[in-house]
Coordinates of C-alpha atoms and ligand atoms in Angstrom, one line a residue:
M93 CA -70.5 14.2 -57.3
Q94 CA -69.9 14.3 -53.6
N95 CA -66.3 14.9 -52.5
P96 CA -64.9 11.6 -51.2
T97 CA -63.3 13.1 -48.2
R98 CA -66.6 14.6 -47.2
R99 CA -68.3 11.2 -47.8
R100 CA -65.8 9.5 -45.5
A101 CA -66.3 12.1 -42.9
L102 CA -70.0 11.7 -43.0
R103 CA -69.8 7.9 -42.7
T104 CA -67.5 8.3 -39.6
L105 CA -69.9 10.8 -38.1
S106 CA -72.9 8.6 -38.6
A107 CA -71.1 6.0 -36.5
V108 CA -70.8 8.3 -33.5
P109 CA -73.9 8.2 -31.2
A110 CA -75.7 11.5 -31.4
A111 CA -75.2 12.3 -27.7
G112 CA -71.5 11.8 -27.9
L113 CA -71.1 13.8 -31.0
V114 CA -70.9 17.3 -29.6
S115 CA -68.4 16.5 -26.9
A116 CA -66.4 14.1 -29.1
L117 CA -65.8 16.4 -32.0
P118 CA -63.6 19.2 -30.5
R119 CA -61.6 16.6 -28.6
I120 CA -60.8 14.7 -31.8
A121 CA -59.8 17.9 -33.5
R122 CA -57.5 19.0 -30.7
A123 CA -55.9 15.9 -29.2
A124 CA -52.1 16.0 -29.5
E125 CA -50.3 12.7 -29.9
F126 CA -48.0 13.6 -27.0
S127 CA -49.5 15.7 -24.3
L128 CA -46.8 16.6 -21.8
K129 CA -47.0 18.2 -18.4
Y130 CA -44.4 20.6 -17.1
G131 CA -44.4 21.8 -13.5
N132 CA -42.3 24.5 -11.9
N133 CA -42.0 26.6 -8.7
L134 CA -42.0 30.2 -10.1
P135 CA -44.7 32.8 -10.7
L136 CA -45.9 33.2 -14.2
T137 CA -44.2 36.6 -14.6
H138 CA -40.7 35.1 -14.1
P139 CA -38.7 34.9 -17.4
L140 CA -38.5 31.1 -16.9
N141 CA -42.3 30.8 -17.4
I142 CA -42.5 33.5 -20.1
R143 CA -39.8 31.7 -22.2
A144 CA -41.1 28.2 -21.4
Q145 CA -44.5 29.2 -22.8
E146 CA -42.9 30.6 -25.9
A147 CA -41.0 27.2 -26.2
A148 CA -44.3 25.3 -25.8
D149 CA -46.0 27.4 -28.5
R150 CA -43.1 26.9 -30.9
I151 CA -42.9 23.2 -30.2
A152 CA -46.7 22.8 -30.9
K153 CA -46.3 24.7 -34.1
E154 CA -43.2 23.0 -35.4
S155 CA -44.6 19.5 -34.5
K156 CA -47.8 20.5 -36.3
G157 CA -49.8 19.9 -33.1
R158 CA -48.3 16.5 -32.3
V159 CA -46.6 17.7 -29.1
E160 CA -48.5 19.8 -26.6
I161 CA -46.7 21.0 -23.4
K162 CA -49.0 22.2 -20.6
I163 CA -47.3 24.4 -18.0
F164 CA -48.2 24.2 -14.3
P165 CA -46.4 27.2 -12.7
N166 CA -46.0 28.5 -9.2
N167 CA -46.1 25.2 -7.3
Q168 CA -49.6 24.4 -8.5
L169 CA -48.7 20.7 -8.4
G170 CA -46.9 20.9 -5.0
G171 CA -43.5 22.1 -3.8
D172 CA -40.2 21.1 -5.3
T173 CA -39.9 17.8 -3.4
D174 CA -43.3 16.8 -4.7
M175 CA -42.5 17.8 -8.3
L176 CA -39.2 15.9 -8.2
A177 CA -41.1 12.8 -7.1
Q178 CA -43.7 13.3 -9.9
V179 CA -41.1 13.8 -12.6
R180 CA -39.4 10.6 -11.5
S181 CA -42.6 8.6 -11.5
G182 CA -44.0 10.1 -14.7
G183 CA -46.8 12.0 -13.0
I184 CA -45.4 15.0 -14.8
D185 CA -43.1 14.9 -17.8
F186 CA -40.9 18.0 -17.3
F187 CA -39.7 19.9 -14.2
T188 CA -37.1 22.6 -13.7
P189 CA -35.5 22.0 -10.3
S190 CA -32.7 24.3 -9.2
A191 CA -29.3 22.6 -9.0
L192 CA -29.7 22.8 -5.3
V193 CA -32.9 20.9 -5.3
I194 CA -32.1 18.1 -7.8
A195 CA -29.0 17.5 -5.7
T196 CA -31.2 15.8 -3.1
L197 CA -31.4 13.0 -5.7
V198 CA -28.1 13.6 -7.7
P199 CA -25.6 15.0 -5.2
V200 CA -23.0 16.2 -7.6
A201 CA -25.6 18.5 -9.2
A202 CA -25.0 21.0 -6.5
I203 CA -21.4 21.5 -7.6
N204 CA -22.2 24.9 -9.3
A205 CA -23.5 26.2 -6.0
V206 CA -20.3 26.0 -4.0
G207 CA -20.1 29.3 -2.2
F208 CA -18.2 32.1 -4.0
A209 CA -16.9 29.8 -6.7
F210 CA -18.1 31.6 -9.8
S211 CA -17.2 35.3 -10.2
D212 CA -19.2 36.1 -13.3
Y213 CA -21.5 34.7 -16.0
K214 CA -18.7 34.2 -18.4
Q215 CA -17.2 31.6 -16.1
V216 CA -20.7 30.2 -15.3
W217 CA -21.7 29.4 -18.9
A218 CA -18.3 28.2 -20.0
A219 CA -18.4 25.6 -17.2
M220 CA -22.1 24.7 -17.4
D221 CA -22.2 24.5 -21.3
G222 CA -18.8 22.7 -21.1
K223 CA -17.3 19.8 -19.2
L224 CA -18.7 20.5 -15.7
G225 CA -22.3 20.6 -17.1
A226 CA -21.7 17.4 -19.1
H227 CA -20.5 15.7 -16.0
V228 CA -23.6 16.7 -14.1
R229 CA -26.0 15.7 -17.0
A230 CA -24.4 12.3 -17.1
A231 CA -25.1 11.9 -13.4
I232 CA -28.7 13.0 -13.8
A233 CA -29.1 10.4 -16.6
K234 CA -28.2 7.7 -14.2
S235 CA -31.4 8.5 -12.3
R236 CA -33.4 7.8 -15.5
L237 CA -34.1 11.5 -16.0
Y238 CA -33.1 13.4 -19.2
A239 CA -31.4 16.8 -18.7
F240 CA -31.6 19.2 -21.6
E241 CA -28.3 20.5 -22.7
K242 CA -28.7 24.2 -21.8
M243 CA -29.2 25.1 -18.2
W244 CA -31.6 27.9 -17.5
D245 CA -30.6 30.8 -15.2
N246 CA -31.8 31.3 -11.7
G247 CA -29.0 33.8 -10.9
F248 CA -26.5 34.8 -8.2
R249 CA -28.2 34.4 -4.9
Q250 CA -28.5 37.5 -2.6
T251 CA -29.4 37.8 1.0
T252 CA -32.5 39.6 2.3
S253 CA -33.6 40.1 5.9
S254 CA -36.2 41.8 8.0
K255 CA -33.7 42.5 10.8
A256 CA -30.5 44.2 9.5
P257 CA -28.3 44.4 6.5
V258 CA -25.6 41.8 6.1
T259 CA -22.3 43.7 5.8
G260 CA -19.9 40.8 6.3
A261 CA -19.6 37.3 7.8
K262 CA -20.1 38.6 11.3
D263 CA -23.7 39.6 10.5
M264 CA -24.5 35.9 9.6
D265 CA -24.0 35.0 13.2
G266 CA -27.1 33.2 14.5
L267 CA -29.2 34.6 11.6
K268 CA -32.4 32.6 11.1
I269 CA -32.3 32.2 7.4
R270 CA -34.5 30.1 5.1
V271 CA -32.5 28.1 2.5
P272 CA -33.9 25.6 -0.1
V273 CA -34.1 21.9 0.7
S274 CA -30.4 21.5 0.0
P275 CA -27.7 19.9 2.1
L276 CA -25.1 22.2 0.5
S277 CA -27.0 25.4 1.5
I278 CA -27.4 24.1 5.0
S279 CA -23.7 23.3 5.3
M280 CA -22.6 26.6 3.8
F281 CA -24.8 28.8 6.1
K282 CA -23.8 26.7 9.1
G283 CA -20.2 27.3 8.1
L284 CA -20.9 31.0 8.1
G285 CA -22.3 30.8 11.6
A286 CA -26.0 31.3 10.7
A287 CA -29.0 29.2 11.8
P288 CA -30.4 28.0 8.4
A289 CA -33.7 26.2 8.0
S290 CA -34.7 24.3 4.9
L291 CA -38.1 25.1 3.4
Q292 CA -39.6 24.6 0.0
F293 CA -40.0 27.8 -2.0
S294 CA -43.8 27.5 -1.8
E295 CA -43.6 28.3 1.9
V296 CA -41.1 31.1 1.9
Y297 CA -43.4 34.1 1.7
S298 CA -45.5 33.0 4.6
A299 CA -42.5 31.9 6.7
L300 CA -41.0 35.4 6.3
Q301 CA -44.3 37.1 7.0
T302 CA -45.0 35.1 10.2
K303 CA -41.3 35.5 11.2
I304 CA -40.6 31.8 11.4
V305 CA -37.4 33.0 9.8
D306 CA -36.0 36.5 9.5
A307 CA -34.0 36.1 6.3
Q308 CA -33.8 34.3 3.0
E309 CA -31.5 34.2 0.0
N310 CA -32.5 34.2 -3.7
P311 CA -31.6 36.0 -6.9
L312 CA -33.1 39.5 -7.3
P313 CA -35.5 38.6 -10.1
I314 CA -37.2 36.1 -7.8
I315 CA -37.2 38.5 -4.9
Q316 CA -39.1 40.8 -7.3
V317 CA -41.6 38.5 -8.9
A318 CA -42.4 36.6 -5.7
K319 CA -42.9 40.0 -3.9
L320 CA -40.5 39.1 -1.1
Y321 CA -39.8 42.8 -0.7
E322 CA -43.2 43.0 1.0
V323 CA -41.9 41.0 3.9
Q324 CA -38.2 41.9 4.0
K325 CA -36.4 45.3 4.6
Y326 CA -32.8 44.7 3.5
A327 CA -31.2 43.2 0.5
S328 CA -27.5 42.5 0.7
L329 CA -25.8 41.7 -2.5
T330 CA -23.7 38.8 -1.2
N331 CA -23.5 37.0 -4.6
H332 CA -22.8 33.9 -2.5
I333 CA -24.0 31.1 -4.9
W334 CA -24.6 30.9 -8.6
D335 CA -27.8 28.9 -9.1
G336 CA -29.4 27.5 -12.3
Y337 CA -32.3 25.3 -13.3
W338 CA -31.9 22.0 -15.0
F339 CA -34.7 21.5 -17.5
I340 CA -35.4 17.8 -17.0
A341 CA -37.7 15.2 -18.5
N342 CA -39.0 11.9 -17.2
G343 CA -36.8 9.3 -18.9
R344 CA -39.7 7.2 -20.3
S345 CA -41.6 10.2 -21.5
W346 CA -38.5 11.4 -23.3
E347 CA -37.7 8.0 -24.9
A348 CA -41.3 7.7 -26.1
L349 CA -40.8 10.6 -28.4
P350 CA -39.7 9.7 -32.0
A351 CA -36.4 11.2 -33.1
D352 CA -37.9 14.0 -35.2
L353 CA -40.0 15.2 -32.2
K354 CA -37.1 14.9 -29.8
A355 CA -35.2 17.3 -32.1
I356 CA -38.0 19.8 -32.2
V357 CA -38.6 19.7 -28.4
A358 CA -34.9 19.9 -27.6
R359 CA -34.3 22.8 -29.9
G360 CA -37.4 24.6 -28.6
I361 CA -36.3 24.2 -25.0
N362 CA -32.6 24.8 -25.4
E363 CA -33.1 28.0 -27.4
A364 CA -35.7 29.3 -25.1
G365 CA -33.2 28.7 -22.3
L366 CA -30.5 30.8 -24.0
Q367 CA -33.0 33.7 -24.3
Q368 CA -34.0 33.2 -20.7
R369 CA -30.4 33.7 -19.6
E370 CA -30.4 37.0 -21.4
D371 CA -33.6 38.1 -19.7
I372 CA -32.1 37.4 -16.2
K373 CA -28.9 39.2 -17.0
K374 CA -30.9 42.3 -18.0
L375 CA -33.2 42.0 -15.1
N376 CA -30.3 41.8 -12.6
D377 CA -29.3 45.2 -13.8
S378 CA -32.7 46.9 -13.9
V379 CA -34.3 45.3 -10.8
V380 CA -32.2 47.0 -8.2
D381 CA -33.8 50.3 -8.8
D382 CA -37.2 48.8 -8.7
L383 CA -36.6 47.0 -5.4
K384 CA -35.2 50.2 -3.9
A385 CA -38.4 52.0 -5.0
K386 CA -40.4 49.2 -3.3
G387 CA -38.6 50.0 0.0
L388 CA -35.7 47.6 0.2
A389 CA -32.4 49.0 1.5
I390 CA -29.6 47.6 -0.6
N391 CA -26.0 47.2 0.3
T392 CA -23.0 45.4 -1.4
P393 CA -20.6 43.7 1.1
S394 CA -17.2 42.5 0.0
S395 CA -17.0 38.7 -0.2
D396 CA -13.6 38.5 1.6
S397 CA -14.9 37.8 5.1
F398 CA -17.4 35.2 3.9
R399 CA -14.7 33.3 2.0
A400 CA -12.3 33.5 4.9
K401 CA -15.0 32.1 7.3
L402 CA -15.9 29.3 4.9
R403 CA -12.2 28.3 4.5
E404 CA -11.7 28.4 8.3
S405 CA -14.8 26.3 8.9
G406 CA -13.5 23.6 6.6
F407 CA -16.4 24.0 4.1
Y408 CA -14.4 23.7 1.0
G409 CA -12.4 20.7 2.2
E410 CA -15.6 18.9 3.2
W411 CA -17.3 19.5 -0.1
K412 CA -14.3 18.6 -2.2
G413 CA -14.5 15.2 -0.5
R414 CA -18.3 14.9 -1.0
F415 CA -18.3 15.9 -4.7
G416 CA -15.2 13.8 -5.4
A417 CA -11.9 14.7 -7.1
E418 CA -13.2 14.6 -10.7
A419 CA -16.1 17.0 -10.3
W420 CA -14.1 19.3 -8.0
G421 CA -11.3 19.3 -10.6
L422 CA -13.7 20.4 -13.3
L423 CA -15.0 23.2 -11.1
E424 CA -11.5 24.4 -10.2
A425 CA -10.6 24.2 -13.9
A426 CA -13.4 26.7 -14.5
V427 CA -13.0 29.1 -11.5
G428 CA -9.5 28.6 -10.1
K429 CA -8.3 27.0 -6.9
L430 CA -10.9 27.1 -4.1
A431 CA -9.5 25.4 -1.1
Ligands
LIG174 O1 -36.3 27.8 -3.6 C1 -35.7 28.7 -4.0 O2 -35.1 29.5 -3.3 C2 -35.5 28.9 -5.5 C3 -36.8 29.4 -6.1 O3 -34.4 29.7 -5.8 C4 -35.1 27.5 -6.0 O4 -35.8 27.0 -6.9 C5 -33.9 26.9 -5.4

């Protein structure tokens, strides 16, 4: 006797027109119930992409193929501003904007990037996994975006230049420096006396190469994977901002997932985020030698003159007002008095 499953399969097949059969079959076999797109601004070799791919693989496996996450790295879908618009409209389902970038939509999200606030990772993760992070996530939710619980690490931002090392606040004077599309970054570098220009990350390499700007600031792992050392001579370890990525989802895409799949996706992404934090921590230590070998001259200025200049210019007072007493209070509870 013929096996009934086989008989049913044959009946189904006979209903498909012969011409459509070849192309239809593999698609039927592979189609995931939820096929989700994730865009980001970093090269494939950055830990963010390596861990995100691992998360996607794990989520596909644990959901038994019901959820597929396709990654579009390295600004393939446009720069940060474009991807932020796409994740809001549902054109993409996931995006990892830096706190600096999502702050163009959710202003309080830049609170972790107040200059010289965090002194180490212990402070950072206590705050971002604690009350300060919860405050920001609630604000993000008001924009109908879902922010996963665990922030991913970008790192402490450092300053590179093709002109001269930055040894203290005086060397910021008039410096043509690229910063992200971020009101806080512009305000901070103006406060330090520099001449900042906002550009999306997708344009940074060529802007440095063609000398539209002389300097930029980013964590060391990005300086390495985006090969910024090819177009810069000096790296000054200013540690001026701690920056992280919010892993966010379009609100409707997130709500469309049934509870069991939400749990699988959230676990996959949050746990990958924790591993990615470890990757960046290790890279921060190892990458200095690599960047030196690639020709960057590295120096470590004291933060005192920068802090003093920011206080003097009214930077902290201004941003305390802009973020509001509640958020500022949560930041100061984590790092101590700032202004
Ligand atoms: O644009 C940058 O400098 C980067 C890559 O650090 C951010 O995503 C903010």
